[in-house]
Coordinates of C-alpha atoms and ligand atoms in Angstrom, one line a residue:
Chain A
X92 CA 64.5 96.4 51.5
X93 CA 66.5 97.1 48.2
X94 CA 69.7 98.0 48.4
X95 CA 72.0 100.5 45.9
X96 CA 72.0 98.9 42.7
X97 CA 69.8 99.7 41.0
X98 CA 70.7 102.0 37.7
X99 CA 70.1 105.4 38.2
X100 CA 68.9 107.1 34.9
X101 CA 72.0 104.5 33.1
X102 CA 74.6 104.3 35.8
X103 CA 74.6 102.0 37.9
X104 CA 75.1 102.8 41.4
X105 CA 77.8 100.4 43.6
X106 CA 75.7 97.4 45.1
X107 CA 75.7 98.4 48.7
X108 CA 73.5 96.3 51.2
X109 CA 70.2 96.2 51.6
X110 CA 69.5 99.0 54.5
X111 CA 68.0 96.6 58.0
X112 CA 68.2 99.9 60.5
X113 CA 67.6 103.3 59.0
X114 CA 68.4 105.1 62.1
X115 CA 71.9 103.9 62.5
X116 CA 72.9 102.6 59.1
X117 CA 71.1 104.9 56.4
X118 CA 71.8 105.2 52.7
X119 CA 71.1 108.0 51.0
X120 CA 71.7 106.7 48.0
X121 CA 69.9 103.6 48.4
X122 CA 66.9 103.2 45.7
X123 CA 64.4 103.4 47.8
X124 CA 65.2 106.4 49.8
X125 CA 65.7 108.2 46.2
X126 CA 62.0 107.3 45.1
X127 CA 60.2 108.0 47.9
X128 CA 62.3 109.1 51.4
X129 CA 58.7 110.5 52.6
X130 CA 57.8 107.2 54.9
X131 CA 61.5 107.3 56.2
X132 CA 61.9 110.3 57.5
X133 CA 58.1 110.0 58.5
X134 CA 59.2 107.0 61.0
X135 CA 62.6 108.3 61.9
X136 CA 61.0 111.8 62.9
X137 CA 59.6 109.6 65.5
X138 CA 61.7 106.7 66.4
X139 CA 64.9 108.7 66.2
X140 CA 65.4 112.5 64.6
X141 CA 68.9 112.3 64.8
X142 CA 69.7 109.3 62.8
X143 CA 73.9 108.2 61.6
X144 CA 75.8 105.8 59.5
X145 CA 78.8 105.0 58.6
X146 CA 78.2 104.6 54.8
X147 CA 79.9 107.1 52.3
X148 CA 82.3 108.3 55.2
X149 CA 79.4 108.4 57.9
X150 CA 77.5 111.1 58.8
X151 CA 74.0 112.2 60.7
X152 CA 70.9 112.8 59.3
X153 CA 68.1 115.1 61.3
X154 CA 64.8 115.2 60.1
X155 CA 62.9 117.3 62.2
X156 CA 62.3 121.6 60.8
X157 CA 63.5 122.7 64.5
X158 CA 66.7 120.8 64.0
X159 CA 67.9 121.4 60.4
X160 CA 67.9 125.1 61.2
X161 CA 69.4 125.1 64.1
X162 CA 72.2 123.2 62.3
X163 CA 72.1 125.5 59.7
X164 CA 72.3 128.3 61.9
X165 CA 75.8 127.1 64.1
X166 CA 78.3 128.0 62.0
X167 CA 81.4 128.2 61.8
X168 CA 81.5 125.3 64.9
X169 CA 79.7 122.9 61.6
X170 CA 81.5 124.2 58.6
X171 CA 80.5 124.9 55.0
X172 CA 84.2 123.9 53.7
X173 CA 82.8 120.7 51.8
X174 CA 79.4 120.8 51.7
X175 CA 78.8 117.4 49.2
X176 CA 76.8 114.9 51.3
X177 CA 80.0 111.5 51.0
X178 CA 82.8 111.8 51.2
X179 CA 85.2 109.4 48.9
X180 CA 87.3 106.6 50.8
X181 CA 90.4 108.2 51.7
X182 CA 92.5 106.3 49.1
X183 CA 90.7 107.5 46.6
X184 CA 90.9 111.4 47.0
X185 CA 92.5 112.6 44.6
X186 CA 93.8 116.0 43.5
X187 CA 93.0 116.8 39.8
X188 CA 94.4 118.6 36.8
X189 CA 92.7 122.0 38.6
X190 CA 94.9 120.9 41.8
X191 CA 92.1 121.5 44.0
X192 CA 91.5 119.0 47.2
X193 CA 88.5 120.1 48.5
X194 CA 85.4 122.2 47.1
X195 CA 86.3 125.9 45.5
X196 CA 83.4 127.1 44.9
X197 CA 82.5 130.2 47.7
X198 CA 81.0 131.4 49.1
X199 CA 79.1 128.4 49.4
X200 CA 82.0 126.5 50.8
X201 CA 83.3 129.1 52.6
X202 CA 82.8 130.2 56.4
X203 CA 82.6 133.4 57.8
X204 CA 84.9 136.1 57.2
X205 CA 85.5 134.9 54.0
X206 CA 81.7 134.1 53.5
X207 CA 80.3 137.7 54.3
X208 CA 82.0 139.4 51.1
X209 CA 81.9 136.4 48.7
X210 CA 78.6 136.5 49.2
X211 CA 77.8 140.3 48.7
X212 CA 80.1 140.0 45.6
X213 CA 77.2 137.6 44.2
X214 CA 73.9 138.7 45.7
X215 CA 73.5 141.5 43.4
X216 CA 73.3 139.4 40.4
X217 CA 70.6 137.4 42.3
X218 CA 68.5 140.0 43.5
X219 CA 64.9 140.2 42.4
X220 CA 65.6 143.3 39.9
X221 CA 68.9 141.6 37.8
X222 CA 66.3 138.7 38.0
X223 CA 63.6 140.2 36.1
X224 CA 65.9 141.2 33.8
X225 CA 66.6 137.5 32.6
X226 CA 62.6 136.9 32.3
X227 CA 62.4 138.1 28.7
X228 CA 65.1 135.2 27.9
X229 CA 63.9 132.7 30.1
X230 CA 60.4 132.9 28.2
X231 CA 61.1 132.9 25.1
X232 CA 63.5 130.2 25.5
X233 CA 61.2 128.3 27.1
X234 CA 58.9 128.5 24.1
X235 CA 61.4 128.1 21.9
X236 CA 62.2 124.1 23.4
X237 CA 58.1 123.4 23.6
X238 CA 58.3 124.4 20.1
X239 CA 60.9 122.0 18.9
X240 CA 58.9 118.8 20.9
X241 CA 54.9 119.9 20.3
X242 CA 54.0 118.4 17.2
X243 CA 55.5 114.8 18.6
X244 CA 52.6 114.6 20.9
X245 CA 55.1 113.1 23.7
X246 CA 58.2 114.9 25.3
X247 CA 60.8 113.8 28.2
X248 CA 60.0 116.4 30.4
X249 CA 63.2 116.0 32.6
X250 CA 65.6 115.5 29.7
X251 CA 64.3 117.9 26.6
X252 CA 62.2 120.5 28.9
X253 CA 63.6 121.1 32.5
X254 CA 66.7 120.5 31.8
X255 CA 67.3 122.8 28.8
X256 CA 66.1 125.8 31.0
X257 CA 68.7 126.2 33.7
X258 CA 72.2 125.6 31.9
X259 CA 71.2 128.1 29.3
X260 CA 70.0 130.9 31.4
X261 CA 73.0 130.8 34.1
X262 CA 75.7 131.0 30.8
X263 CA 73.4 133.7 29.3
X264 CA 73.9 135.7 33.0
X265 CA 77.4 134.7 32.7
X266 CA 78.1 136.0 29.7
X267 CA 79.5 132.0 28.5
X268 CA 78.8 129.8 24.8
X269 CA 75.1 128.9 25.5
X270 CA 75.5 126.4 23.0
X271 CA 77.7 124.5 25.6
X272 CA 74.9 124.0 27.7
X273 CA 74.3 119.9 27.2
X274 CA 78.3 119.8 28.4
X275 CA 77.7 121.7 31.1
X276 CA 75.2 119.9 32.3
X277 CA 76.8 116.2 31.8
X278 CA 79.8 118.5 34.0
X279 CA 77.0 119.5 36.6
X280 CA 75.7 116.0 36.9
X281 CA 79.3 114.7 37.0
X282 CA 79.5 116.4 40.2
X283 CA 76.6 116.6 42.2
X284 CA 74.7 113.0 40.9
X285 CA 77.0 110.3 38.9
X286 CA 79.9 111.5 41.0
X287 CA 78.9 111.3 44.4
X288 CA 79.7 107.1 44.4
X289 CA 82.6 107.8 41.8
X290 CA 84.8 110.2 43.2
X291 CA 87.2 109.9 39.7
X292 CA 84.1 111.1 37.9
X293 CA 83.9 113.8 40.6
X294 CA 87.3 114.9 40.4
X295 CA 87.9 115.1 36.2
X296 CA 84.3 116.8 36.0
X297 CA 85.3 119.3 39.3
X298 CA 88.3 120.3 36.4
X299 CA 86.8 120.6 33.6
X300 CA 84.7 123.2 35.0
X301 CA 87.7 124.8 36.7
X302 CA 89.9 124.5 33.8
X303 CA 86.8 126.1 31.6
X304 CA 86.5 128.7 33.9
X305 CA 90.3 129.7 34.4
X306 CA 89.8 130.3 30.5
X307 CA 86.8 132.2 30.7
X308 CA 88.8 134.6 33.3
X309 CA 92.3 134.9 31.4
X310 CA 90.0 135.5 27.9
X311 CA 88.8 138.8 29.7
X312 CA 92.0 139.6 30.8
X313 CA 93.0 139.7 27.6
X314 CA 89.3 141.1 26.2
X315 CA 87.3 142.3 29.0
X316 CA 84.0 142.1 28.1
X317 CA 80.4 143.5 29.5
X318 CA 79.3 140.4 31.5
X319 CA 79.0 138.9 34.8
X320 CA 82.5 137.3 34.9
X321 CA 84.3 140.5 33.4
X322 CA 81.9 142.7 36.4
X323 CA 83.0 140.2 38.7
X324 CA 86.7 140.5 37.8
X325 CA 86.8 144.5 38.3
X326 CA 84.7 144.4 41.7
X327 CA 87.3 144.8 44.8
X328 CA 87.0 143.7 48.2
X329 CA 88.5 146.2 50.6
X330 CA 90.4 148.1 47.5
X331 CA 92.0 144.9 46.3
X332 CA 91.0 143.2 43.8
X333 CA 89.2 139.3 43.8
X334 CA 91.4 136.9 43.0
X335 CA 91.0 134.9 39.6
X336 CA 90.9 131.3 42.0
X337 CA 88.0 133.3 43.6
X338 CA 85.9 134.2 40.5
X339 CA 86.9 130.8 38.8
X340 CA 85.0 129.0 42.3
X341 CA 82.4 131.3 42.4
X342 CA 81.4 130.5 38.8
X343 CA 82.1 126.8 39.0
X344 CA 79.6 127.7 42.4
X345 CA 77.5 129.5 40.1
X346 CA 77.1 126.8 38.0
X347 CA 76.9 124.2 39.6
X348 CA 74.4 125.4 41.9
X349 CA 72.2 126.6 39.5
X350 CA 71.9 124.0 36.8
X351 CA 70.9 120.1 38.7
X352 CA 68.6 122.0 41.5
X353 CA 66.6 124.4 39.5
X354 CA 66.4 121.7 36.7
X355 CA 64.9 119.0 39.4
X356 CA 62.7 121.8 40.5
X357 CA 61.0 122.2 37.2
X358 CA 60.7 118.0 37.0
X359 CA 59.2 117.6 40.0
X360 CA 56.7 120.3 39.4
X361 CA 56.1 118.7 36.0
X362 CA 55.4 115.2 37.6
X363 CA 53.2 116.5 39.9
X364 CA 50.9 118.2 37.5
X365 CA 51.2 114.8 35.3
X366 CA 49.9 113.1 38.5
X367 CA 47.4 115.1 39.7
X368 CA 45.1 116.4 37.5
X369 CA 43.2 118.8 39.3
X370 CA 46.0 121.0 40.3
X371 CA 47.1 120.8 36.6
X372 CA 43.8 121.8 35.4
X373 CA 43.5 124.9 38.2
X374 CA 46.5 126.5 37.2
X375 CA 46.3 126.1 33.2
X376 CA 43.4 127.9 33.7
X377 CA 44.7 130.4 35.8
X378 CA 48.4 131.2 35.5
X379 CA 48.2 133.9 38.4
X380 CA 48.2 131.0 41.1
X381 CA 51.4 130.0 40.1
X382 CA 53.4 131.7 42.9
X383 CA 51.5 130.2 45.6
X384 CA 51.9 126.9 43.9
X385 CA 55.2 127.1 43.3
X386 CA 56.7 127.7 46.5
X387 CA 54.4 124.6 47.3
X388 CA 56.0 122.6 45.3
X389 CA 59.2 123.8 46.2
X390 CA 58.3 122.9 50.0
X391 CA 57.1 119.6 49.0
X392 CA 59.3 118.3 46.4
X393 CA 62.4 120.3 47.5
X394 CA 65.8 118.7 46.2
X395 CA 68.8 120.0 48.2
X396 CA 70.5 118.4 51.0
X397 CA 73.9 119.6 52.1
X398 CA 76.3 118.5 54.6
X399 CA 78.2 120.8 57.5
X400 CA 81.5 119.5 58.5
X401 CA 82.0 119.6 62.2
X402 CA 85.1 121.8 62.8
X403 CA 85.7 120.9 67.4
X404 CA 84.2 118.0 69.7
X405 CA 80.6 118.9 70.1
X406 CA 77.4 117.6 70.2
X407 CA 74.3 117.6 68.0
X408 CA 70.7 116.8 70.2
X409 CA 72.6 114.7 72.0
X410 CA 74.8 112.7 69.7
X411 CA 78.2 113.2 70.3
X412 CA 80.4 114.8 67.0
X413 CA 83.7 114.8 66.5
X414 CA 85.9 116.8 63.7
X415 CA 85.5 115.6 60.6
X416 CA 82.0 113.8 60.9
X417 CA 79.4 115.3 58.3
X418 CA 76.2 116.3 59.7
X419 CA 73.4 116.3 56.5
X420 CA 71.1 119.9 56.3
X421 CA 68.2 118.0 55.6
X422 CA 65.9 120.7 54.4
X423 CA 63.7 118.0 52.1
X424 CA 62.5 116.2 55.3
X425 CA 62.4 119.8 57.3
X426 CA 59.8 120.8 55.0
X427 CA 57.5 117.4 55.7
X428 CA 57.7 118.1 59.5
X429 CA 54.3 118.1 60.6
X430 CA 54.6 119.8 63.7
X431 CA 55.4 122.9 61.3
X432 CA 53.4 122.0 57.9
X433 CA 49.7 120.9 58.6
X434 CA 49.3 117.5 56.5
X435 CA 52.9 117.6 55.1
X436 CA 52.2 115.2 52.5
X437 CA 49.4 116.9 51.1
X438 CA 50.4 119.1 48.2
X439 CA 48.0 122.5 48.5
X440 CA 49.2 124.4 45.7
X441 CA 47.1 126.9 48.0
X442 CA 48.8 126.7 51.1
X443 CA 49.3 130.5 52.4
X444 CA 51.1 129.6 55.3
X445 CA 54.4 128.0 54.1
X446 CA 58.0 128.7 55.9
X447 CA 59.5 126.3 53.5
X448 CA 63.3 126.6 53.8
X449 CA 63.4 124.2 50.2
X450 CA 66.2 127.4 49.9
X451 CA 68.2 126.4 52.9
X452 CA 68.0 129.3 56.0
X453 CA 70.6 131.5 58.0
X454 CA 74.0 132.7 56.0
X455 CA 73.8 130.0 53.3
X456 CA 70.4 130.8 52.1
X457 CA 71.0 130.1 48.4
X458 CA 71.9 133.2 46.5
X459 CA 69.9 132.2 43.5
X460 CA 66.6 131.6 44.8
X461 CA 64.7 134.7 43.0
X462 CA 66.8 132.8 40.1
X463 CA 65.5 129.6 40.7
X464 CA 61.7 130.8 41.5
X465 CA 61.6 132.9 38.1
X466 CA 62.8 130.3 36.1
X467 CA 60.3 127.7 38.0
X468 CA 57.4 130.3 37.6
X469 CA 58.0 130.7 33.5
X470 CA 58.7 127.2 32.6
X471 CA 55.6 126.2 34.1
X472 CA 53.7 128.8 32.4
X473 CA 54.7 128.4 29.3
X474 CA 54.3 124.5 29.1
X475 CA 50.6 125.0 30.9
X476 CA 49.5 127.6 28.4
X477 CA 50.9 125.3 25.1
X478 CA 50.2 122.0 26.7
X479 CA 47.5 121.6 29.2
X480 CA 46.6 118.5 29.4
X481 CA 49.5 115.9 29.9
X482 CA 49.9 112.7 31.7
X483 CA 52.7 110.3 32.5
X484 CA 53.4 108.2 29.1
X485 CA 54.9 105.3 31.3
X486 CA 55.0 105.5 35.0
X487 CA 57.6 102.7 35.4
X488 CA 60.0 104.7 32.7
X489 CA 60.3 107.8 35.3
X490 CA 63.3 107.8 36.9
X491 CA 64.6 109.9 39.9
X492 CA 68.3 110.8 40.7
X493 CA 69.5 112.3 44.6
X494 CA 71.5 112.1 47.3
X495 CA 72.6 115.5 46.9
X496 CA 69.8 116.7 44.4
X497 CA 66.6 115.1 43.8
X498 CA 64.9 114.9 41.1
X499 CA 63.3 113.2 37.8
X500 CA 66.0 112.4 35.7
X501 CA 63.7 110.4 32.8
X502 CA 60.1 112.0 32.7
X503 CA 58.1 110.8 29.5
X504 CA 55.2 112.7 29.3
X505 CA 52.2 112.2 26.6
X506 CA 49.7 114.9 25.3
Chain B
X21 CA 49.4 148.5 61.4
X22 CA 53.3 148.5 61.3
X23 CA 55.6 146.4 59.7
X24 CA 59.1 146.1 61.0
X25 CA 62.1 143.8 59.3
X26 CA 65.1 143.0 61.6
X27 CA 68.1 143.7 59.5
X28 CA 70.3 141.1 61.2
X29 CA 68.2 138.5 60.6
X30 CA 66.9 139.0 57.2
X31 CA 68.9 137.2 54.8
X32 CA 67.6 138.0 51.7
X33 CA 65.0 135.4 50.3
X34 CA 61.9 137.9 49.0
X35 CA 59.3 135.7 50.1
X36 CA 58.3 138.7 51.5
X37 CA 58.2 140.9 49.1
X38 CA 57.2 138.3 46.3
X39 CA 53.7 138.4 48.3
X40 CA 53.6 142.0 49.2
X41 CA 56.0 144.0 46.8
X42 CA 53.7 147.1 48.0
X43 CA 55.6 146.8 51.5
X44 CA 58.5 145.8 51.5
X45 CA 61.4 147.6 49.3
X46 CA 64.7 145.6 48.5
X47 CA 68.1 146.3 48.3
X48 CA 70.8 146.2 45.3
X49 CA 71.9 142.7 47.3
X50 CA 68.0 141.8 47.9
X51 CA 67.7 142.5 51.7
X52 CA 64.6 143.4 52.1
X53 CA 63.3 146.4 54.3
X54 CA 59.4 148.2 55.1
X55 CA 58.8 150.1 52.2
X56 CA 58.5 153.9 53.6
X57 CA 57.2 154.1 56.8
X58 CA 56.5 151.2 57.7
X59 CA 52.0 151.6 58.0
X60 CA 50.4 148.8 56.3
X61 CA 47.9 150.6 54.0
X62 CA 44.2 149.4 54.7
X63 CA 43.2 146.3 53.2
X64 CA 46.6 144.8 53.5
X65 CA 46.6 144.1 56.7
X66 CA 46.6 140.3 55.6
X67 CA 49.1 140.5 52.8
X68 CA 51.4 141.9 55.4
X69 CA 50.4 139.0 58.0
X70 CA 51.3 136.3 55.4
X71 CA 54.9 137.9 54.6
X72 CA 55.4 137.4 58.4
X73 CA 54.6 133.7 58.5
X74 CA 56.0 132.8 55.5
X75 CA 59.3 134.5 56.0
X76 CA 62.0 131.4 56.9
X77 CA 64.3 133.9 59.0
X78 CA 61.4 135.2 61.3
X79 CA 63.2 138.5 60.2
X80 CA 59.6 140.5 60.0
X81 CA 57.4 141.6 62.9
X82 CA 54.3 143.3 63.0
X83 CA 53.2 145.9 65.5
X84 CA 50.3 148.1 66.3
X85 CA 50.3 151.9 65.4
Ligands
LIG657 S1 61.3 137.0 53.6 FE1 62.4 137.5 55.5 S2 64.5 137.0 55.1 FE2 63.4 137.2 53.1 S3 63.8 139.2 52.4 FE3 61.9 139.2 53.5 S4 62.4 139.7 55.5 FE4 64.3 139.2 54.5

């Protein structure tokens, strides 16, 4: 079996060793588990649902639907307070510029009481009305990128499609320098993908969206203006007012969360319909089964795992958990479970039946889904309706990124 | 036909009412609730059915009446 080293869209991953025993010495970075995880968690659903390692700071790894959300349900006992999947060596965490140890970036990383109104301060920018609002935009950015690529005949569908979408439309809701967009993703990707083996990477990009942020906020102190970040700077919480090192987390949150996972979505949905031609063919000619199909391919090609940090001496199905360990919300193997999803592997871009929970489930449930699924929904319209027919230019030049976030990260497509 | 969505367990995703928006209404913070009384008009008795299973809280429940 391969181990870690191979280069991930450029960088090169830390050679690890080659996995021998996925259920007590996983890798969730390793090569193989990146490309294709679906056999893996296929034979440790069986042989062991509950499987550990010590690698990147240990932690366990369920891969059964009935066990993800009941981990996902017991908070606070397995906390949200640093939900990245490693954790750094201890000599190398470091505090940066931003001074921040851990994750800021609520509520995502926070727990209940905290959780309940950081949360409520956000939803309402995520709810399917303010969504619908950003449509307009999304489309007509969307057309504005296929555009710019159709005469070539070819296009990187990861790199000059999918992820154009999502790092424009989150600073147009913010009410932040769209034309920023390409740093905020290398930022994004900083965090969530190159940084998770290279916690210095981790750490200077965690600041630089911190330190853009803190400007953002003192800016509208200054100039308030009539966006997201100005609305959430007025809002109050029990007659007193947020705190800027709130808003400044929950837009680094806001970012973060919304740029690498809606951007994979898109990929994934754009090498499916390069690889499978009937399904490709279906819904260019019919754009109205598109919602079905997209929560499909959200179920099937879902990209977030998170981690829980266990807070007291407990036990997970029977595996003993002590403070500290990091227990993985495996929601990408959830949604292959058989005993819940009949054929799992089968992509039905008709299934009806589909308590996917690609979203997460309980109090985390990701504020931006209806974000995530609008933006999904349109990019994938508009490329069918220009550019039906596609294929894969070069299957061997895709490339996938995860860990955290999976996804293609190189995508050459021909038409 | 009834439809019925448990407020402490519904946590917001609109699966529901991305498949039924006829039934369900949805709050300012996207919680979603029946939309008026709750009867499932006739001829969406399935629309209503599919909302149930595809909700990931099992926040909704149908009843009869
Ligand atoms: S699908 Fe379930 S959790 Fe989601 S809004 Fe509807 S009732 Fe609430």
């Amino acid at each position: 079996m391969a181990g870690s080293d191979a280069p991930v869209d450029g960088v090169t991953v830390p050679l690890t060793p080659p996995v021998e025993d996925w259920t007590t010495d996983y890798d969730i970075l390793d090569a193989e588990y990146i490309t294709d995880p679906y056999p893996i968690w296929a034979d440790l659903r069986g042989d062991c649902p509950v499987a550990q390692t010590d690698r990147w700071g240990g932690s366990f790894l369920p891969t059964r639907y009935e066990d993800v959300v009941e981990l996902a349900r017991l908070v606070p006992v397995f906390s949200s307070h640093d939900p990245l999947v490693v954790r750094p060596p201890d000599d190398q965490q470091v505090i940066g510029s931003s001074g921040y140890h851990t994750v800021n970036a609520p509520p995502i990383s926070a727990d209940p009481p905290v959780r309940t109104w950081s949360r409520r301060l956000i939803l309402p920018a995520f709810a399917p009305r303010a969504v619908e609002a950003h449509e307009t935009y999304t489309r007509a950015l969307a057309g504005r990128l296929v555009d710019g690529f159709i005469a070539d005949g070819r296009v990187d569908g990861a790199q000059q499609y999918a992820q154009q979408i999502p790092p424009r439309v989150i600073a147009h809701l913010l009410g932040v320098d769209e034309g920023r967009a390409d740093e905020f993703t290398d930022w994004v990707r900083g965090v969530l993908e190159i940084g998770l083996s290279n916690p210095a990477v981790r750490v200077a990009s965690r600041d630089k969206i911190l330190n853009f942020f803190a400007g953002e906020v003192a800016d509208r102190r200054a100039n308030p203006k009539d966006d997201l970040i100005s609305e959430l700077m007025e809002a109050e919480i029990d007659g007193e007012p947020v705190s800027d090192q709130h808003i400044i987390g929950t837009c680094n949150l806001m970012l973060v969360a919304g740029i690498d996972t809606t951007w994979s979505s898109i990929g994934s949905a754009l090498w499916h319909l390069a690889t499978h031609e009937d399904d490709r063919r279906r819904l260019a000619a019919d754009l109205t089964l598109l919602p079905t199909a997209v929560e499909e391919l959200l179920r099937a090609y879902s990209r977030v795992t998170m981690a829980r940090v266990v807070s007291e001496e407990t036990e997970f199905k029977g595996c003993p958990t002590h403070v500290g360990d990091k227990v993985l919300l495996n929601f990408p193997a959830a949604n292959r479970d058989p005993d819940i999803f009949e054929n799992p592997d089968v992509v039905d871009i008709d299934r009806q039946r589909n308590r996917h929970v690609a979203f997460g489930v309980g109090i985390h449930r990701r504020a931006g889904s209806n974000l995530a699924r609008m933006e999904m929904i349109v990019a994938l319209e508009v490329f069918l309706s220009r550019i039906p027919e596609f294929t894969l230019e070069d299957p061997s030049a895709v490339t996938w990124a995860g860990g955290q976030v999976r996804g293609p990260r190189r995508l050459p497509l021909a038409f | 036909m009834k439809i019925q969505v448990d407020s402490d367990k519904c946590e917001g995703h609109n699966r529901c009412y991305s498949i039924a928006p006829d039934l369900f209404d949805v709050d300012d913070y996207g919680y979603a609730t029946a939309a008026g009384d709750g009867v499932v008009p006739e001829g969406m008795e399935e629309k209503a059915q599919l909302a149930v299973d595809n909700c990931p809280e099992y926040a909704i429940t149908i009843s009869e009446g």
